[in-house]
């Protein structure tokens, strides 16, 4: 039986939702009995959910009714202990450690286990503590940081006995078996502290990194709660997607000049709002593979984009919940639509930015011509053009001449002064300027080709030709 | 679908505001039109009433070398902030245009700002200036200082005021 009490429920729920492992939950509920950490925690497949990657963790609450469950997705790693109190506390790891010691053929009859943990765990611990503290304050309970069980202690309680058993040694203090943990992937978690508490981090000759455990702990003691919450980004989730834009009166990002809002709404805000509330995040960063003007629609499969959610209070979602989230976004407005919503690691953003530079785009444009035309006027060839930076964007871009390729063009005759032009172009081609010529600064342009004044009335992005993110079947 | 007679707003109508400076340096009818983009960039062009565009005149020569030490063709800007561009005041000359009837005209900046580029296409094809003075026949592109974006047009006339000037001229029958 576990020693969770009714008062622990809110903490248990909050931590499980954030993806914490059982032993970390026990720690933050100040469970101080070794046996609680020593026992194995089953991770079983849920027969109801047919998705193989969905695992459910059940914790029997003993005296209280029902069980508290947490849905775990592919990345089961606990964000607080980074896995130290998960698989590394199971008998298999204990055996590994013992075997390693046995191979060295030391002779001893008693041992003590020492553990060294990477500095960034202190940051995560502190973050989790502030997270839980808020919950406690709300429910007016008393819990001091000193009451929380340390990762080190929990680990030793879980494993020391087993290792001692394997090696046939009593746990006393003569022979030291030391287990060191390192997690290079999260080493950068500490770096923000160097900006906020620079005097805690002094380079010394012997140490490779200035981020020693002592220094990090000292900095965490000094930093204020608000500053910490604002700085820490180690817990962030990035979701990827493609968006369609059906309105010609919607900017991609908020249009604000001199503090004044020029147009209501934006693609970014429409998409991020439901995400912000579901993830209970403090903020977000929106980025996409290129962008389109306010008056341009994005059709077809849509444009890849990413939203990074900062400090999400809820980070684990299974496939069904993500689908639901996608639906919520799509129901919220008819001006945009999102597809292939999925959560991935931050590193995947670089793939998305590839599309901006390297891939081709397809467009459809409604063209007006001054002279009367018939369909024989619309025969185009493969085209190389040179575009000086359009006047439209010259205030914020360097002046340069850009060679660009129009891979293909085709047309649909509409009437004597209108036709639809379909183009497939190299990434970075300014379509509007190709049509009207931008004071002759794009050469050749459609006016030159057709020997008439021409202008562009409407533009749609038909596709952004990058096959990423992977499509999620409906 | 729109009739070609009822023209949709042109590129200039959509993005630019027309401003005018008339009788530059006291010279009758030497009017300039400054097209100010909504992003504050200005394109300097000849106003339709400028003498060069009247009476079927032809252009003999366009010279961007305005003094021994200064050629507008040598203007080079780099980076987003357009470093290196020649800084112009209102009466800074941009170029001198000589017509086939030996008349010489100087085109002026009209506004304060950094010169981004001058139109080299008209060197090769001066007819552009005569046929399309407001678009392909532009003279120069200037970027005013950010702080001066609004004040830069303070000395200039709106389209309405310009048209009033034209009307007055017609009544007085000033030769141009």
XYZ file of C-alpha atoms in Angstrom:
650
model
C 0.000 0.000 0.000
C 1.225 3.464 -0.720
C 1.232 6.269 1.710
C -0.683 8.834 -0.345
C -3.210 10.739 1.660
C -6.271 12.671 0.543
C -4.419 15.944 0.928
C -1.816 14.741 -1.537
C -4.326 14.321 -4.336
C -3.943 17.781 -5.915
C -0.168 17.516 -5.905
C -0.270 13.983 -7.271
C -2.622 15.008 -10.049
C -0.615 18.096 -10.988
C 2.689 16.239 -11.118
C 1.342 13.264 -13.046
C -0.158 15.621 -15.616
C 3.220 17.241 -16.030
C 4.664 13.816 -16.764
C 6.469 13.145 -13.476
C 7.411 9.635 -12.487
C 5.954 7.933 -9.424
C 9.020 8.314 -7.253
C 9.201 12.057 -7.889
C 5.537 12.318 -6.969
C 6.288 10.454 -3.739
C 9.161 12.838 -3.051
C 7.049 15.936 -3.390
C 4.452 14.420 -1.106
C 7.228 14.066 1.441
C 6.894 10.295 1.687
C 9.876 9.339 3.809
C 9.666 5.578 3.925
C 12.369 3.666 2.007
C 10.040 0.861 1.079
C 7.871 3.196 -0.973
C 10.819 3.881 -3.285
C 12.127 0.349 -3.301
C 9.058 -1.262 -4.757
C 8.669 -1.722 -8.487
C 6.183 0.404 -10.396
C 4.479 -1.415 -13.225
C 4.053 0.268 -16.523
C 1.331 -1.677 -18.308
C -0.327 -1.426 -21.674
C -3.887 -0.243 -21.614
C -6.002 -2.744 -23.556
C -8.659 -0.135 -24.363
C -6.352 2.099 -26.309
C -5.183 0.424 -29.450
C -2.299 2.777 -30.021
C 0.816 0.852 -29.035
C 2.685 3.889 -27.909
C 0.150 4.852 -25.298
C 1.023 3.536 -21.882
C -0.922 4.124 -18.752
C 0.503 4.197 -15.271
C -1.760 3.151 -12.476
C -1.157 3.978 -8.868
C -3.207 2.256 -6.274
C -4.220 4.702 -3.664
C -5.026 2.086 -1.114
C -7.494 3.618 1.260
C -8.895 6.200 -1.134
C -11.306 5.223 -3.892
C -10.281 4.786 -7.478
C -6.904 5.292 -8.973
C -5.067 8.256 -10.321
C -3.872 7.684 -13.819
C -1.470 9.458 -16.066
C -1.336 9.062 -19.822
C 2.243 8.763 -20.967
C 3.327 9.300 -24.521
C 6.453 8.159 -26.294
C 8.797 10.248 -24.226
C 8.171 8.724 -20.806
C 11.135 10.446 -19.243
C 10.239 12.295 -16.070
C 10.984 15.995 -16.606
C 12.189 16.420 -13.032
C 14.606 13.559 -12.400
C 15.276 12.937 -16.111
C 14.792 9.216 -15.550
C 17.159 8.742 -12.611
C 14.263 7.561 -10.469
C 12.658 5.488 -13.195
C 14.442 2.680 -14.986
C 17.592 3.290 -13.005
C 15.762 2.254 -9.839
C 14.642 -1.063 -11.228
C 16.346 -4.384 -10.358
C 17.930 -4.631 -13.818
C 20.022 -1.546 -13.239
C 20.985 -2.628 -9.755
C 22.228 -5.862 -11.282
C 24.209 -3.909 -13.902
C 25.944 -1.896 -11.185
C 26.688 -5.002 -9.146
C 28.060 -6.833 -12.143
C 30.317 -3.926 -12.943
C 31.659 -3.986 -9.400
C 32.036 -7.778 -9.439
C 34.032 -7.660 -12.664
C 36.596 -5.502 -11.002
C 36.974 -8.193 -8.313
C 37.082 -5.964 -5.303
C 36.944 -7.666 -1.932
C 34.772 -6.137 0.651
C 31.997 -7.013 2.966
C 30.285 -3.686 3.310
C 29.607 -0.850 0.956
C 28.030 2.549 0.747
C 26.442 3.994 -2.361
C 27.279 7.516 -3.399
C 25.527 9.288 -6.195
C 26.516 12.262 -8.251
C 23.820 14.002 -10.232
C 24.131 16.611 -12.974
C 23.692 20.253 -11.941
C 20.652 20.809 -14.112
C 18.575 18.527 -11.922
C 18.675 21.266 -9.281
C 17.123 23.652 -11.769
C 14.357 21.208 -12.627
C 13.817 20.403 -8.965
C 13.500 24.087 -8.168
C 11.093 24.565 -11.026
C 8.946 21.652 -9.905
C 9.016 22.925 -6.361
C 7.681 26.330 -7.416
C 5.045 24.550 -9.479
C 3.880 22.506 -6.519
C 4.202 25.382 -4.075
C 1.577 27.319 -6.002
C -0.813 24.412 -5.710
C -0.147 24.079 -1.985
C -0.607 27.761 -1.323
C -3.948 27.616 -3.032
C -5.068 24.724 -0.908
C -3.446 26.303 2.166
C -1.253 23.428 3.176
C 2.117 23.697 4.800
C 5.090 22.275 3.011
C 8.669 23.460 3.177
C 11.242 22.826 0.490
C 13.319 20.951 3.076
C 10.448 18.469 3.522
C 10.671 17.355 -0.087
C 12.739 14.202 -0.387
C 15.950 14.695 -2.375
C 16.480 12.761 -5.599
C 19.739 11.476 -4.226
C 18.112 9.990 -1.168
C 15.236 8.482 -3.108
C 17.676 6.844 -5.473
C 19.752 5.407 -2.659
C 16.692 4.095 -0.862
C 15.515 2.449 -4.037
C 18.726 0.863 -5.098
C 21.253 0.601 -2.303
C 19.643 -2.399 -0.670
C 19.446 -4.340 -3.942
C 23.047 -3.628 -4.826
C 24.115 -4.692 -1.373
C 22.168 -7.920 -1.769
C 23.696 -8.661 -5.146
C 27.185 -8.116 -3.866
C 26.577 -9.973 -0.631
C 27.632 -6.953 1.389
C 26.057 -5.114 4.241
C 25.378 -1.465 3.779
C 27.923 0.246 5.919
C 30.528 2.763 5.099
C 33.760 1.031 4.222
C 33.649 0.572 0.438
C 32.248 3.295 -1.729
C 30.330 2.361 -4.849
C 29.738 5.550 -6.709
C 27.203 5.987 -9.456
C 27.524 9.093 -11.576
C 24.734 10.429 -13.765
C 25.263 12.717 -16.687
C 22.722 14.166 -19.130
C 24.462 16.258 -21.763
C 21.214 16.989 -23.605
C 19.932 19.153 -20.789
C 23.188 20.733 -19.698
C 22.043 24.064 -21.092
C 19.176 24.193 -18.608
C 21.502 25.921 -16.139
C 22.877 28.531 -18.463
C 20.195 31.140 -17.891
C 21.364 31.355 -14.277
C 24.641 32.840 -15.484
C 22.696 35.856 -16.713
C 20.573 36.274 -13.623
C 23.229 35.531 -10.958
C 26.574 36.128 -12.652
C 28.535 36.385 -9.397
C 27.776 32.754 -8.516
C 29.632 31.419 -11.517
C 33.340 31.981 -11.509
C 35.556 30.005 -13.870
C 38.113 27.821 -12.069
C 41.069 26.097 -13.598
C 40.165 22.537 -12.698
C 36.564 22.341 -13.718
C 35.486 22.033 -17.349
C 32.250 23.921 -16.821
C 31.454 26.832 -14.541
C 28.082 25.265 -13.885
C 29.086 23.150 -10.905
C 26.408 21.781 -8.639
C 27.487 24.058 -5.804
C 27.309 27.129 -8.013
C 23.912 26.205 -9.418
C 22.444 25.536 -5.971
C 23.782 28.855 -4.729
C 22.291 30.684 -7.691
C 18.925 29.014 -7.168
C 18.925 30.221 -3.588
C 19.530 33.760 -4.718
C 17.184 34.058 -7.668
C 13.688 35.331 -7.007
C 10.690 33.214 -7.921
C 9.379 35.572 -10.568
C 12.731 35.858 -12.247
C 13.124 32.105 -12.256
C 9.704 31.484 -13.757
C 10.392 34.004 -16.458
C 13.809 32.605 -17.325
C 13.419 28.881 -17.268
C 12.593 27.343 -20.575
C 13.746 23.789 -20.041
C 10.184 22.636 -19.880
C 8.736 23.686 -23.165
C 6.837 21.819 -25.798
C 6.782 22.479 -29.502
C 3.892 21.519 -31.670
C 4.002 21.388 -35.432
C 1.362 21.703 -37.965
C 0.376 23.178 -41.263
C -2.104 26.020 -41.593
C -4.489 27.199 -44.264
C -5.547 30.837 -44.442
C -8.862 31.526 -46.145
C -9.220 35.214 -45.402
C -7.723 38.075 -47.405
C -7.929 40.341 -44.378
C -5.797 38.532 -41.889
C -2.127 39.150 -41.186
C 0.026 36.233 -40.169
C 1.338 37.985 -37.079
C -0.325 40.851 -35.172
C -0.147 44.101 -37.151
C 0.792 46.811 -34.706
C 2.383 50.141 -35.608
C 3.374 52.613 -32.902
C 1.388 50.663 -30.351
C -1.762 50.877 -32.439
C -3.418 47.763 -33.761
C -3.924 48.169 -37.543
C -5.997 45.072 -38.152
C -7.834 42.740 -35.846
C -6.649 39.228 -35.351
C -3.829 37.238 -36.874
C -3.118 33.652 -37.893
C -0.689 33.383 -35.012
C -3.192 34.456 -32.381
C -6.026 32.321 -33.728
C -3.844 29.234 -33.575
C -2.027 29.905 -30.334
C -5.012 30.835 -28.173
C -6.472 27.325 -27.816
C -2.968 25.874 -27.458
C -2.081 28.324 -24.702
C -5.107 27.347 -22.667
C -4.841 23.587 -23.206
C -1.170 23.474 -22.376
C -1.683 26.067 -19.636
C 1.442 27.805 -20.869
C 2.725 31.244 -19.965
C 3.504 32.297 -23.515
C 4.400 31.139 -26.973
C 6.763 31.623 -29.893
C 5.306 31.268 -33.384
C 7.475 30.532 -36.402
C 6.749 29.269 -39.869
C 8.305 28.189 -43.112
C 7.958 31.567 -44.827
C 4.820 33.666 -44.696
C 2.245 35.355 -46.871
C 0.783 38.855 -47.011
C -2.441 39.909 -45.324
C -4.330 39.752 -48.592
C -3.010 36.392 -49.747
C -4.728 33.091 -49.057
C -2.863 29.884 -48.278
C -4.579 26.891 -49.812
C -3.687 23.258 -50.529
C -1.851 21.426 -47.790
C -1.015 24.647 -46.081
C 2.156 26.200 -44.727
C 4.262 24.397 -42.081
C 4.514 26.291 -38.820
C 5.594 25.655 -35.235
C 4.384 26.965 -31.915
C 6.717 26.707 -28.947
C 4.762 26.827 -25.714
C 6.652 28.332 -22.821
C 6.467 26.865 -19.369
C 3.500 24.605 -20.077
C 1.790 23.412 -16.929
C 0.486 20.475 -18.849
C 2.807 18.720 -21.259
C 1.495 15.270 -21.992
C -1.178 14.711 -24.582
C -2.101 11.499 -26.310
C -3.019 11.281 -29.985
C -6.739 11.593 -29.371
C -6.287 14.699 -27.267
C -4.132 16.283 -29.952
C -6.781 15.527 -32.553
C -9.308 17.156 -30.262
C -7.089 20.203 -29.924
C -6.824 20.426 -33.708
C -10.619 20.313 -33.944
C -10.964 23.052 -31.343
C -8.670 25.330 -33.313
C -10.532 24.589 -36.548
C -13.918 25.228 -34.951
C -12.807 28.525 -33.472
C -12.585 30.383 -36.789
C -13.426 29.923 -40.453
C -10.489 32.110 -41.440
C -7.869 29.462 -40.752
C -7.539 25.714 -40.610
C -4.752 23.571 -39.181
C -3.752 19.998 -39.949
C -1.150 17.411 -38.915
C -0.909 18.853 -35.402
C 1.764 17.008 -33.448
C 4.217 17.537 -30.607
C 7.915 17.198 -31.371
C 11.288 18.247 -29.991
C 12.649 21.724 -30.389
C 15.455 20.562 -32.670
C 13.030 19.800 -35.480
C 12.487 23.548 -36.173
C 15.502 23.646 -38.455
C 13.820 21.295 -40.904
C 10.914 23.654 -41.179
C 13.093 26.652 -41.916
C 14.625 24.648 -44.785
C 11.432 25.220 -46.696
C 11.905 28.971 -46.603
C 15.132 28.903 -48.550
C 15.191 25.800 -50.618
C 11.794 24.608 -51.627
C 9.482 25.693 -54.421
C 6.088 27.294 -54.008
C 3.052 27.224 -56.252
C 0.766 30.198 -56.702
C -2.382 31.187 -58.421
C -2.853 34.850 -59.333
C -5.735 36.800 -60.838
C -4.277 39.153 -63.428
C -5.726 42.222 -65.086
C -4.353 43.473 -68.392
C -4.773 46.897 -69.893
C -4.833 45.744 -73.466
C -7.470 43.360 -74.628
C -6.148 39.837 -74.859
C -7.195 36.514 -76.227
C -5.986 33.104 -75.209
C -3.179 33.041 -77.757
C -1.475 35.823 -75.843
C -0.946 33.478 -72.932
C 1.925 31.299 -74.003
C 4.812 31.367 -71.551
C 8.226 29.780 -71.362
C 10.580 28.802 -68.548
C 11.916 32.023 -67.123
C 14.857 33.520 -65.281
C 14.161 36.863 -63.637
C 16.183 39.376 -61.639
C 14.378 41.114 -58.811
C 15.716 44.150 -56.998
C 14.456 44.205 -53.429
C 10.817 45.312 -53.849
C 10.081 48.874 -52.677
C 7.379 47.325 -50.547
C 9.945 45.668 -48.262
C 12.996 47.841 -48.960
C 12.638 49.675 -45.639
C 13.524 46.502 -43.760
C 15.593 44.475 -46.205
C 18.992 45.146 -47.717
C 19.036 46.472 -51.262
C 20.079 43.636 -53.559
C 19.302 42.001 -56.860
C 17.952 38.484 -56.563
C 18.030 36.069 -59.467
C 15.013 33.810 -59.366
C 13.567 31.031 -61.458
C 9.989 30.767 -62.525
C 9.846 27.017 -63.033
C 6.562 26.939 -64.835
C 3.587 29.059 -65.658
C 0.190 28.244 -67.018
C -2.865 30.323 -67.506
C -6.614 30.209 -67.557
C -8.262 32.760 -69.818
C -11.131 34.584 -68.128
C -12.099 37.580 -70.269
C -10.569 40.290 -72.419
C -8.814 41.903 -69.485
C -8.470 39.103 -66.950
C -6.829 35.728 -66.596
C -5.624 33.431 -63.855
C -1.921 32.816 -63.800
C -0.592 29.692 -62.130
C 3.092 29.713 -61.303
C 5.600 27.407 -59.713
C 8.562 29.437 -58.546
C 11.812 29.198 -56.646
C 11.478 30.053 -52.973
C 11.905 33.771 -52.312
C 10.263 35.025 -55.507
C 8.093 38.097 -55.061
C 5.035 37.266 -57.144
C 3.300 40.646 -56.981
C 6.413 42.408 -58.210
C 6.857 39.875 -61.001
C 3.378 40.782 -62.253
C 3.397 44.609 -62.062
C 7.139 45.089 -62.400
C 7.759 47.276 -59.287
C 8.796 50.380 -61.239
C 10.722 48.160 -63.653
C 12.906 46.839 -60.863
C 11.921 43.232 -61.518
C 13.125 42.228 -64.974
C 11.635 40.709 -66.943
C 8.147 41.021 -65.572
C 4.717 40.044 -66.813
C 4.131 43.478 -68.328
C 7.267 43.052 -70.426
C 6.286 39.543 -71.475
C 2.793 40.485 -72.453
C 3.662 43.976 -73.696
C 0.918 45.596 -71.667
C 0.353 47.161 -68.304
C -0.714 44.436 -65.962
C -1.594 44.286 -62.309
C -2.344 41.597 -59.761
C -5.800 41.607 -58.199
C -5.660 38.459 -56.048
C -3.019 35.971 -54.969
C -3.316 32.522 -53.411
C -0.537 30.250 -52.214
C -1.522 26.870 -53.610
C 1.223 24.848 -51.972
C 4.432 25.109 -50.030
C 6.383 22.222 -51.516
C 8.030 20.729 -48.496
C 6.983 17.277 -47.329
C 7.376 17.981 -43.674
C 5.833 17.828 -41.059
C 4.697 14.279 -41.736
C 1.033 14.054 -42.579
C -1.182 12.626 -39.883
C -4.010 10.544 -41.365
C -7.462 11.681 -40.305
C -15.562 40.803 -63.342
C -14.427 44.414 -63.602
C -14.777 46.382 -66.804
C -11.450 47.675 -68.121
C -12.946 51.152 -68.210
C -13.528 51.150 -64.468
C -9.918 50.590 -63.507
C -9.031 48.956 -60.238
C -6.642 51.032 -58.106
C -3.168 50.805 -59.552
C -0.045 49.791 -57.649
C 0.652 53.460 -56.977
C -2.896 54.070 -55.778
C -2.716 51.072 -53.478
C 0.617 51.654 -51.814
C 1.631 55.276 -52.366
C 0.569 58.818 -51.530
C 1.310 61.465 -54.167
C 3.045 64.655 -53.003
C 4.197 67.541 -55.163
C 6.780 70.283 -55.200
C 6.225 72.931 -57.822
C 8.440 75.501 -59.479
C 11.619 74.067 -57.999
C 14.168 76.764 -57.247
C 11.828 79.338 -58.692
C 11.944 77.846 -62.140
C 8.562 77.952 -63.749
C 6.697 74.675 -63.969
C 9.628 72.495 -62.940
C 7.380 70.283 -60.861
C 8.332 67.077 -59.130
C 6.110 64.322 -57.836
C 7.175 62.410 -54.739
C 5.546 59.019 -54.306
C 5.552 58.147 -50.634
C 5.077 54.457 -49.843
C 3.194 53.421 -46.711
C 6.516 52.059 -45.435
C 7.989 55.616 -45.700
C 10.234 54.994 -48.718
C 9.886 57.782 -51.340
C 10.247 57.567 -55.110
C 11.151 60.829 -56.869
C 9.543 61.293 -60.273
C 8.714 64.068 -62.708
C 5.259 65.521 -62.273
C 3.106 65.356 -65.393
C 3.420 69.151 -65.749
C 7.226 69.183 -65.930
C 8.593 70.853 -69.070
C 10.548 67.760 -70.094
C 7.246 65.960 -70.606
C 5.698 68.732 -72.716
C 5.704 69.582 -76.410
C 7.132 66.298 -77.604
C 10.581 67.009 -76.205
C 13.253 64.373 -76.598
C 16.073 63.661 -74.173
C 19.644 63.991 -75.354
C 21.464 63.141 -72.155
C 20.975 62.242 -68.478
C 23.884 62.903 -66.167
C 24.111 61.657 -62.626
C 27.483 63.304 -62.097
C 26.333 66.380 -60.266
C 29.741 67.726 -59.327
C 33.415 66.855 -59.684
C 33.376 64.846 -56.526
C 29.917 63.411 -56.591
C 28.176 60.989 -58.863
C 24.841 59.585 -57.833
C 25.775 56.431 -59.703
C 28.497 55.758 -57.160
C 25.926 55.569 -54.410
C 26.215 52.263 -52.562
C 24.134 51.105 -49.654
C 24.654 48.013 -47.572
C 22.718 46.150 -44.960
C 19.252 46.674 -43.639
C 20.035 50.144 -42.334
C 21.330 51.143 -45.777
C 24.683 52.364 -44.539
C 26.782 54.319 -46.990
C 23.926 55.952 -48.877
C 24.489 59.622 -49.723
C 22.462 61.825 -47.420
C 20.349 64.329 -49.304
C 18.652 67.564 -48.336
C 15.688 69.031 -50.180
C 17.655 70.894 -52.785
C 20.289 68.269 -53.396
C 20.517 67.663 -57.132
C 19.863 64.130 -58.312
C 20.659 64.491 -62.000
C 20.808 66.888 -64.918
C 18.759 66.209 -67.995
C 19.557 67.811 -71.331
C 16.937 67.781 -74.057
C 17.541 67.804 -77.787
C 16.547 71.468 -77.884
C 19.506 72.174 -75.566
C 17.293 72.989 -72.613
C 18.846 71.786 -69.358
C 16.907 70.755 -66.290
C 18.060 69.727 -62.827
C 16.023 67.239 -60.885
C 16.112 67.689 -57.134
C 15.634 65.439 -54.164
C 12.737 67.497 -52.682
C 12.989 65.659 -49.365
C 15.605 64.897 -46.746
C 16.815 61.351 -46.615
C 19.288 58.692 -47.616
C 19.670 57.964 -51.305
C 19.053 54.272 -51.906
C 19.247 54.087 -55.677
C 18.954 56.103 -58.867
C 17.293 54.729 -61.955
C 19.980 53.432 -64.283
C 17.451 52.081 -66.766
C 16.768 55.597 -68.032
C 20.450 56.063 -68.913
C 20.095 53.363 -71.517
C 16.558 54.109 -72.460
C 15.668 57.792 -71.839
C 12.322 57.276 -73.524
C 11.178 55.457 -70.389
C 11.234 58.804 -68.647
C 9.009 60.310 -71.288
C 6.608 57.379 -71.640
C 6.311 56.213 -68.053
C 7.491 59.032 -65.803
C 5.560 57.722 -62.791
C 6.714 54.139 -62.913
C 9.588 52.770 -64.941
C 10.872 56.288 -65.610
C 11.394 57.144 -61.922
C 14.478 59.133 -60.985
C 15.486 57.970 -57.515
C 14.489 56.077 -54.364
C 15.079 57.823 -51.040
C 14.685 56.573 -47.473
C 13.851 59.349 -44.987
C 15.069 59.067 -41.421
C 12.686 57.099 -39.272
C 12.051 60.064 -36.960
C 11.303 62.268 -39.956
C 8.944 59.872 -41.754
C 5.923 62.107 -41.246
C 7.607 65.532 -41.225
C 9.391 64.871 -44.498
C 6.291 65.824 -46.506
C 5.580 68.994 -44.584
C 6.879 71.267 -47.327
C 5.033 69.422 -50.072
C 1.663 69.831 -51.750
C -1.126 67.281 -51.772
C -2.633 66.227 -55.065
C -5.524 68.663 -54.573
C -3.270 71.615 -53.875
C -1.140 70.668 -56.878
C -4.180 70.632 -59.103
C -5.131 74.069 -57.812
C -1.687 75.304 -58.799
C -2.166 73.882 -62.273
C -5.554 75.518 -62.635
C -4.142 78.883 -61.639
C -1.367 78.502 -64.149
C -3.736 77.735 -66.960
C -5.706 80.832 -66.136
C -2.581 82.936 -66.221
C -1.346 81.130 -69.326
C 2.219 80.715 -68.130
C 4.371 79.227 -70.774
C 6.122 76.051 -69.815
